[in-house]
């Protein structure tokens, strides 16, 4: 059977890993933060705060809602098993991926401060954001199924489990699409070969490997979420305890300096207390800042300490502003944006208030530096969108080329094999072309699948018809085998030999048979034919024993000539070579199918003549005499007649060439001049005359043979 196909369809397998994990606020914490960006000035007050003098310690975007208790993630080990009976559920897996795709674009509707607040809010329950950014972005669309599984394994083995959700979702999406394509291709082949669709079953080792890695990932993620929940609640308890201690400072009867030092220690503990559950975030932060401001009101009794704190905070905030302005000059906009996030976090969570007279001024400076980076990032994202649009144009062009190939009227196996190679190259180009706008992604993918499916259906239809032809060809070849085997022992060589040659020619014209039978029938046919022709050759050798003996003798002389070594006595060497030549001539004719030995003999002579420095014309005549000996046959002079006609024709051609050269000399005024062109013509004439003389000598030799 001819190999039907080495091309994967571009459709997806109707099989999927079903994610039955209940919706989990912790898992989605990176994108479900509610951001309020309605206020961007630092000095606005916080609700229920009695004294607004120090309200800048919470930027207007402090009211991020990080709500949502951490729920325990339940993972069913069976949820990732392949279920070929429900293969149409593939799209169910992508519900948790949509929020990750183009996540950088979701903040474009916010102002420059709101975008920073939104980015920081994503990290409010997770301190591994920096590591998440360090993960190299890979175009998973360009990877094969095996490469996707390998990349998945590397991520799970080498990265913190909470940092890889986005690449895992991308890998899962690409794997499902490509596996679905493989599944549908195998099913279509099964049906085209006569199978019933309801009986189709396909299970791949690569799918099993993916499921194993996916279960490992979900198990580790579940463990991480449980541990995270415990840590968040512990941090919450710690922060509430710190607030209670700050509240108690107001009523402590001790030296104000001691109280202030205790307050600074509590602030330092607060900075390192770690993340807390979202649903407590706003209340806890507002409560903390409220009691911090009450404490600063209490410090009115000692303005020196408060002014010293204000001064320190002002100096630190100016350093932050300077660094933010420097970030606006670096080329790596993503790096600048991530560091700007950190600066906003420091400004908001670590640095306290400044004197009211500087408050608006430094906030406006910081906001202006933030806007520079924000605007650059917006330009970068816009350019990225344009790149996606360009990729879409490239992929549309690839789809058009696939459709054009699918519409070709291909009539033979070689044509289809060429088409398969072209489609495979276009598939590879499609997968490596890069991302397209999200709004066009599914449509582009569907068009690609449809185009490749159209080609595959036409290809499969051709090979389905070809199978029938191959079985017909098999029967024809079996008939020829029977003829060959029935006649291989025949002694009527005159009648059977043309028959055997005829069926060999018929065999060549029949065409392909099923691959599983190809070698078997060829060996049968070849064996029968070889058996007959070996018998024929043995009989011919027996009839032409004298000729074959002559061949054996010439073969021995050829070996002797090949091993001939020159001495310092050239004349003696020439004599020995001539003796070998004379012996060669005396042996006589060889079978027609062995006359190639004459050419081998002359070729060896050429090498020896060059070493002996024998005149080329003389050497040519010696070799020619050997040739004439092989052509001579008293009973049939046709070979000599043909050779004589050939030499006469060559003589006429050379004479015509000499005449042409002599005519060319007439175009020069002085045919005896030193003009290089004139000299070159004279050389050619002399050379042609030498060649003419050699051919005339050959003609004389032929005449002597009659």
Short mmCIF file of C-alpha atoms in Angstrom, two decimals, residues 213-587:
data_model
loop_
_atom_site.label_atom_id
_atom_site.label_comp_id
_atom_site.label_asym_id
_atom_site.label_seq_id
_atom_site.Cartn_x
_atom_site.Cartn_y
_atom_site.Cartn_z
CA UNK A 213 1.95 16.79 33.77
CA UNK A 214 -1.36 18.67 34.04
CA UNK A 215 -2.47 16.64 37.07
CA UNK A 216 0.91 17.30 38.69
CA UNK A 217 0.49 21.03 38.03
CA UNK A 218 -3.04 21.13 39.47
CA UNK A 219 -1.96 19.19 42.54
CA UNK A 220 0.93 21.56 43.26
CA UNK A 221 -1.31 24.56 42.63
CA UNK A 222 -3.89 23.22 45.07
CA UNK A 223 -1.21 22.75 47.73
CA UNK A 224 0.06 26.27 47.12
CA UNK A 225 -3.41 27.81 47.49
CA UNK A 226 -3.99 26.03 50.80
CA UNK A 227 -0.66 27.25 52.15
CA UNK A 228 -1.37 30.74 50.80
CA UNK A 229 -4.69 30.83 52.61
CA UNK A 230 -3.01 29.97 55.90
CA UNK A 231 -0.33 32.62 55.38
CA UNK A 232 -2.82 35.32 54.41
CA UNK A 233 -4.91 34.74 57.52
CA UNK A 234 -1.81 34.70 59.73
CA UNK A 235 -0.67 38.00 58.19
CA UNK A 236 -4.15 39.43 58.78
CA UNK A 237 -4.01 38.55 62.45
CA UNK A 238 -0.56 40.09 62.72
CA UNK A 239 -1.65 43.36 61.05
CA UNK A 240 -4.73 43.63 63.28
CA UNK A 241 -2.47 43.16 66.29
CA UNK A 242 -0.16 45.96 65.05
CA UNK A 243 -3.18 48.28 64.67
CA UNK A 244 -4.27 47.52 68.21
CA UNK A 245 -0.79 48.37 69.49
CA UNK A 246 -0.82 51.71 67.57
CA UNK A 247 -4.24 52.48 69.09
CA UNK A 248 -2.80 51.82 72.53
CA UNK A 249 0.08 54.30 72.09
CA UNK A 250 -2.26 57.28 72.65
CA UNK A 251 -3.01 56.31 76.23
CA UNK A 252 0.48 55.22 77.26
CA UNK A 253 2.01 57.37 79.98
CA UNK A 254 5.67 57.41 79.01
CA UNK A 255 8.25 59.71 77.49
CA UNK A 256 7.10 60.93 74.04
CA UNK A 257 10.42 59.93 72.49
CA UNK A 258 9.99 56.38 73.76
CA UNK A 259 6.42 56.31 72.42
CA UNK A 260 7.57 57.64 69.03
CA UNK A 261 10.29 55.00 68.83
CA UNK A 262 7.71 52.33 69.64
CA UNK A 263 5.49 53.76 66.88
CA UNK A 264 8.34 53.58 64.30
CA UNK A 265 9.00 49.97 65.28
CA UNK A 266 5.34 49.15 64.70
CA UNK A 267 5.47 50.86 61.28
CA UNK A 268 8.49 48.73 60.33
CA UNK A 269 6.65 45.59 61.42
CA UNK A 270 3.67 46.67 59.29
CA UNK A 271 5.84 47.04 56.20
CA UNK A 272 7.04 43.45 56.52
CA UNK A 273 3.80 41.88 57.67
CA UNK A 274 3.05 40.35 54.23
CA UNK A 275 -0.13 40.14 52.11
CA UNK A 276 -3.63 39.58 53.53
CA UNK A 277 -6.93 38.30 52.08
CA UNK A 278 -8.54 40.62 49.56
CA UNK A 279 -11.84 40.96 51.37
CA UNK A 280 -10.07 42.53 54.36
CA UNK A 281 -7.60 44.64 52.38
CA UNK A 282 -9.45 47.98 52.29
CA UNK A 283 -10.80 47.84 55.81
CA UNK A 284 -7.45 46.92 57.30
CA UNK A 285 -5.50 49.56 55.35
CA UNK A 286 -8.05 52.29 56.10
CA UNK A 287 -8.10 51.37 59.77
CA UNK A 288 -4.31 51.42 59.91
CA UNK A 289 -4.01 54.81 58.25
CA UNK A 290 -6.82 56.20 60.41
CA UNK A 291 -4.98 55.30 63.62
CA UNK A 292 -1.65 56.44 62.17
CA UNK A 293 -3.17 59.89 61.59
CA UNK A 294 -4.64 59.93 65.07
CA UNK A 295 -1.15 59.23 66.38
CA UNK A 296 0.25 62.12 64.34
CA UNK A 297 -2.46 64.34 65.80
CA UNK A 298 -1.24 63.18 69.17
CA UNK A 299 2.27 64.24 68.10
CA UNK A 300 1.06 67.86 67.89
CA UNK A 301 2.20 67.93 71.45
CA UNK A 302 5.73 67.49 70.16
CA UNK A 303 6.07 69.15 66.77
CA UNK A 304 9.83 68.51 66.58
CA UNK A 305 9.32 64.77 66.15
CA UNK A 306 6.54 65.26 63.59
CA UNK A 307 8.55 67.79 61.56
CA UNK A 308 11.55 65.49 61.58
CA UNK A 309 9.38 62.68 60.20
CA UNK A 310 7.89 65.01 57.56
CA UNK A 311 11.40 66.05 56.48
CA UNK A 312 12.57 62.45 56.18
CA UNK A 313 9.52 61.48 54.14
CA UNK A 314 10.02 64.48 51.82
CA UNK A 315 13.62 63.50 51.14
CA UNK A 316 12.69 59.91 50.41
CA UNK A 317 9.81 60.89 48.12
CA UNK A 318 12.08 63.19 46.15
CA UNK A 319 14.45 60.24 45.64
CA UNK A 320 11.52 58.23 44.35
CA UNK A 321 10.59 61.06 41.96
CA UNK A 322 14.17 61.27 40.67
CA UNK A 323 14.28 57.53 40.00
CA UNK A 324 10.88 57.67 38.25
CA UNK A 325 12.20 60.44 35.98
CA UNK A 326 15.28 58.32 35.19
CA UNK A 327 13.06 55.38 34.26
CA UNK A 328 11.47 57.54 31.60
CA UNK A 329 14.81 57.56 29.75
CA UNK A 330 15.56 53.81 29.60
CA UNK A 331 14.76 51.79 26.51
CA UNK A 332 13.19 48.70 28.07
CA UNK A 333 9.64 49.99 28.63
CA UNK A 334 8.45 46.79 30.33
CA UNK A 335 11.33 46.91 32.80
CA UNK A 336 10.64 50.61 33.45
CA UNK A 337 6.96 49.93 34.06
CA UNK A 338 7.67 47.12 36.53
CA UNK A 339 10.11 49.27 38.49
CA UNK A 340 7.61 52.14 38.44
CA UNK A 341 5.10 49.76 40.05
CA UNK A 342 7.59 49.21 42.85
CA UNK A 343 8.12 52.97 43.27
CA UNK A 344 4.37 53.53 43.60
CA UNK A 345 4.19 50.74 46.15
CA UNK A 346 7.00 52.33 48.16
CA UNK A 347 5.33 55.74 47.91
CA UNK A 348 2.01 54.37 49.05
CA UNK A 349 2.89 51.68 51.56
CA UNK A 350 6.28 52.60 53.03
CA UNK A 351 6.65 56.39 53.01
CA UNK A 352 4.65 58.56 55.37
CA UNK A 353 3.23 62.05 54.90
CA UNK A 354 5.06 65.35 54.20
CA UNK A 355 4.27 68.90 55.19
CA UNK A 356 1.13 70.27 53.51
CA UNK A 357 3.03 73.00 51.64
CA UNK A 358 4.98 70.38 49.63
CA UNK A 359 2.23 67.82 49.26
CA UNK A 360 0.68 68.89 45.95
CA UNK A 361 4.03 69.86 44.44
CA UNK A 362 5.76 66.49 44.90
CA UNK A 363 2.65 64.53 43.92
CA UNK A 364 2.40 66.46 40.65
CA UNK A 365 6.08 65.74 39.94
CA UNK A 366 5.64 62.04 40.62
CA UNK A 367 2.45 61.93 38.57
CA UNK A 368 4.18 63.67 35.65
CA UNK A 369 7.08 61.17 35.70
CA UNK A 370 4.55 58.35 35.84
CA UNK A 371 2.69 59.75 32.82
CA UNK A 372 5.88 59.75 30.70
CA UNK A 373 6.36 56.01 31.24
CA UNK A 374 2.63 55.32 30.90
CA UNK A 375 2.48 57.12 27.53
CA UNK A 376 5.53 55.25 26.25
CA UNK A 377 3.99 51.97 27.28
CA UNK A 378 0.75 52.85 25.51
CA UNK A 379 2.74 53.51 22.33
CA UNK A 380 4.49 50.16 22.79
CA UNK A 381 1.15 48.34 23.19
CA UNK A 382 -0.26 50.12 20.16
CA UNK A 383 2.74 49.02 18.10
CA UNK A 384 2.22 45.52 19.42
CA UNK A 385 -1.35 45.59 18.17
CA UNK A 386 -0.07 46.69 14.76
CA UNK A 387 2.36 43.76 14.75
CA UNK A 388 -0.58 41.43 15.48
CA UNK A 389 -2.45 42.99 12.55
CA UNK A 390 0.57 42.37 10.30
CA UNK A 391 0.68 38.76 11.48
CA UNK A 392 -2.98 38.42 10.57
CA UNK A 393 -2.24 39.55 7.01
CA UNK A 394 0.56 36.96 6.76
CA UNK A 395 -1.69 34.17 8.04
CA UNK A 396 -4.53 35.15 5.70
CA UNK A 397 -2.07 34.93 2.80
CA UNK A 398 -0.94 31.46 3.96
CA UNK A 399 -4.57 30.32 4.15
CA UNK A 400 -5.16 31.60 0.60
CA UNK A 401 -2.17 29.59 -0.65
CA UNK A 402 -3.45 26.44 1.07
CA UNK A 403 -6.88 26.95 -0.49
CA UNK A 404 -5.26 27.37 -3.93
CA UNK A 405 -3.36 24.09 -3.55
CA UNK A 406 -6.53 22.33 -2.34
CA UNK A 407 -8.32 23.40 -5.54
CA UNK A 408 -5.64 22.01 -7.88
CA UNK A 409 -6.64 19.09 -10.07
CA UNK A 410 -3.81 16.72 -9.14
CA UNK A 411 -3.78 13.49 -11.10
CA UNK A 412 -0.82 11.44 -9.86
CA UNK A 413 1.01 10.27 -6.75
CA UNK A 414 4.04 12.51 -7.29
CA UNK A 415 1.79 15.53 -7.61
CA UNK A 416 0.05 14.74 -4.33
CA UNK A 417 3.35 14.13 -2.56
CA UNK A 418 4.54 17.53 -3.75
CA UNK A 419 1.26 19.05 -2.54
CA UNK A 420 1.71 17.41 0.86
CA UNK A 421 5.20 18.94 1.18
CA UNK A 422 3.88 22.37 0.22
CA UNK A 423 1.00 22.16 2.71
CA UNK A 424 3.37 21.01 5.46
CA UNK A 425 5.65 23.99 4.78
CA UNK A 426 2.65 26.35 4.84
CA UNK A 427 1.41 24.83 8.11
CA UNK A 428 4.83 25.43 9.64
CA UNK A 429 4.82 29.01 8.36
CA UNK A 430 1.33 29.54 9.81
CA UNK A 431 2.37 28.35 13.27
CA UNK A 432 5.51 30.49 13.28
CA UNK A 433 3.85 33.65 11.95
CA UNK A 434 3.11 34.95 15.46
CA UNK A 435 -0.02 36.09 17.27
CA UNK A 436 -2.97 37.85 15.69
CA UNK A 437 -5.48 40.22 17.32
CA UNK A 438 -7.58 38.34 19.81
CA UNK A 439 -10.79 39.36 18.05
CA UNK A 440 -9.58 37.59 14.88
CA UNK A 441 -7.89 34.60 16.48
CA UNK A 442 -10.72 32.06 16.35
CA UNK A 443 -11.90 33.12 12.91
CA UNK A 444 -8.36 32.85 11.51
CA UNK A 445 -7.88 29.43 13.11
CA UNK A 446 -11.20 28.15 11.73
CA UNK A 447 -10.32 29.33 8.21
CA UNK A 448 -6.94 27.62 8.47
CA UNK A 449 -8.51 24.35 9.62
CA UNK A 450 -11.10 24.49 6.85
CA UNK A 451 -8.45 25.09 4.17
CA UNK A 452 -6.24 22.22 5.33
CA UNK A 453 -9.26 19.94 5.77
CA UNK A 454 -10.30 20.68 2.18
CA UNK A 455 -6.86 19.60 0.93
CA UNK A 456 -6.88 16.47 3.07
CA UNK A 457 -10.30 15.41 1.84
CA UNK A 458 -9.23 15.75 -1.78
CA UNK A 459 -5.99 13.91 -1.06
CA UNK A 460 -7.78 11.09 0.78
CA UNK A 461 -10.31 10.76 -2.02
CA UNK A 462 -7.48 10.38 -4.52
CA UNK A 463 -5.68 7.72 -2.50
CA UNK A 464 -8.93 5.89 -1.83
CA UNK A 465 -9.39 5.58 -5.61
CA UNK A 466 -5.72 4.76 -5.98
CA UNK A 467 -6.12 1.81 -3.68
CA UNK A 468 -8.60 0.24 -6.08
CA UNK A 469 -6.17 0.78 -8.97
CA UNK A 470 -3.38 -0.74 -6.91
CA UNK A 471 -5.37 -3.92 -6.29
CA UNK A 472 -6.07 -4.13 -10.05
CA UNK A 473 -2.34 -3.66 -10.70
CA UNK A 474 -1.56 -6.39 -8.19
CA UNK A 475 -3.73 -8.85 -10.11
CA UNK A 476 -2.03 -7.93 -13.41
CA UNK A 477 1.41 -8.52 -11.89
CA UNK A 478 0.32 -11.84 -10.42
CA UNK A 479 -0.74 -12.86 -13.94
CA UNK A 480 2.73 -11.95 -15.27
CA UNK A 481 4.36 -13.94 -12.46
CA UNK A 482 2.39 -17.01 -13.52
CA UNK A 483 3.58 -16.59 -17.14
CA UNK A 484 7.20 -16.20 -16.00
CA UNK A 485 7.06 -19.27 -13.73
CA UNK A 486 5.30 -21.38 -16.37
CA UNK A 487 8.07 -20.65 -18.91
CA UNK A 488 11.22 -20.40 -16.78
CA UNK A 489 12.17 -24.05 -17.50
CA UNK A 490 11.44 -23.89 -21.24
CA UNK A 491 14.13 -25.03 -23.69
CA UNK A 492 12.51 -23.22 -26.63
CA UNK A 493 14.78 -20.21 -26.15
CA UNK A 494 14.04 -18.73 -29.54
CA UNK A 495 10.30 -18.49 -28.75
CA UNK A 496 10.36 -17.84 -24.98
CA UNK A 497 13.11 -15.20 -24.87
CA UNK A 498 10.99 -12.52 -26.65
CA UNK A 499 8.06 -13.51 -24.43
CA UNK A 500 10.10 -13.03 -21.21
CA UNK A 501 11.41 -9.67 -22.41
CA UNK A 502 7.88 -8.61 -23.29
CA UNK A 503 6.43 -9.42 -19.86
CA UNK A 504 9.34 -7.52 -18.25
CA UNK A 505 8.31 -4.43 -20.23
CA UNK A 506 4.67 -4.95 -19.27
CA UNK A 507 5.68 -5.16 -15.60
CA UNK A 508 7.33 -1.72 -15.80
CA UNK A 509 4.19 -0.17 -17.28
CA UNK A 510 1.65 -1.57 -14.81
CA UNK A 511 2.26 0.86 -11.96
CA UNK A 512 2.10 0.65 -8.17
CA UNK A 513 0.60 -2.13 -6.09
CA UNK A 514 -0.26 -2.06 -2.36
CA UNK A 515 2.91 -1.49 -0.38
CA UNK A 516 2.54 -4.62 1.75
CA UNK A 517 2.59 -6.74 -1.46
CA UNK A 518 5.15 -4.78 -3.47
CA UNK A 519 8.39 -6.48 -2.39
CA UNK A 520 6.82 -9.93 -2.31
CA UNK A 521 5.53 -9.94 -5.91
CA UNK A 522 8.70 -8.28 -7.23
CA UNK A 523 10.91 -10.98 -5.69
CA UNK A 524 8.70 -13.70 -7.22
CA UNK A 525 8.82 -12.15 -10.68
CA UNK A 526 12.54 -11.35 -10.51
CA UNK A 527 13.37 -14.87 -9.35
CA UNK A 528 11.49 -16.50 -12.25
CA UNK A 529 13.00 -14.18 -14.86
CA UNK A 530 16.55 -14.52 -13.50
CA UNK A 531 16.23 -18.29 -13.46
CA UNK A 532 15.27 -18.33 -17.15
CA UNK A 533 17.93 -15.85 -18.33
CA UNK A 534 20.67 -17.58 -16.32
CA UNK A 535 19.80 -20.76 -18.21
CA UNK A 536 19.83 -18.82 -21.48
CA UNK A 537 23.25 -17.31 -20.75
CA UNK A 538 24.67 -20.68 -19.80
CA UNK A 539 23.52 -22.10 -23.14
CA UNK A 540 24.92 -19.12 -25.03
CA UNK A 541 28.22 -19.45 -23.21
CA UNK A 542 28.38 -23.08 -24.13
CA UNK A 543 27.69 -22.21 -27.78
CA UNK A 544 30.21 -19.37 -27.74
CA UNK A 545 32.76 -21.10 -25.55
CA UNK A 546 35.59 -19.97 -27.83
CA UNK A 547 34.50 -16.32 -27.53
CA UNK A 548 34.19 -16.55 -23.75
CA UNK A 549 37.60 -18.17 -23.53
CA UNK A 550 38.95 -15.25 -25.54
CA UNK A 551 37.34 -12.87 -23.05
CA UNK A 552 38.96 -14.66 -20.13
CA UNK A 553 42.37 -14.45 -21.83
CA UNK A 554 41.93 -10.75 -22.57
CA UNK A 555 40.88 -10.18 -19.02
CA UNK A 556 44.16 -11.74 -17.83
CA UNK A 557 46.15 -9.56 -20.27
CA UNK A 558 44.30 -6.50 -18.99
CA UNK A 559 45.35 -7.33 -15.45
CA UNK A 560 48.94 -7.77 -16.63
CA UNK A 561 48.87 -4.40 -18.40
CA UNK A 562 47.45 -2.67 -15.32
CA UNK A 563 50.31 -4.01 -13.20
CA UNK A 564 52.99 -3.08 -15.77
CA UNK A 565 55.76 -0.96 -14.23
CA UNK A 566 58.16 1.16 -16.29
CA UNK A 567 61.92 0.77 -16.06
CA UNK A 568 64.73 3.16 -16.98
CA UNK A 569 65.03 1.45 -20.38
CA UNK A 570 62.20 3.09 -22.37
CA UNK A 571 62.85 1.14 -25.54
CA UNK A 572 62.63 -2.11 -23.62
CA UNK A 573 59.39 -0.96 -22.03
CA UNK A 574 57.93 -0.04 -25.43
CA UNK A 575 58.83 -3.48 -26.71
CA UNK A 576 57.08 -5.22 -23.79
CA UNK A 577 53.97 -3.09 -24.23
CA UNK A 578 53.92 -3.88 -27.94
CA UNK A 579 54.17 -7.58 -27.12
CA UNK A 580 51.10 -7.27 -24.90
CA UNK A 581 49.27 -5.42 -27.69
CA UNK A 582 50.20 -8.09 -30.23
CA UNK A 583 49.05 -10.80 -27.84
CA UNK A 584 45.79 -8.95 -27.37
CA UNK A 585 45.21 -8.83 -31.15
CA UNK A 586 46.01 -12.50 -31.58
CA UNK A 587 43.38 -13.59 -29.07
#
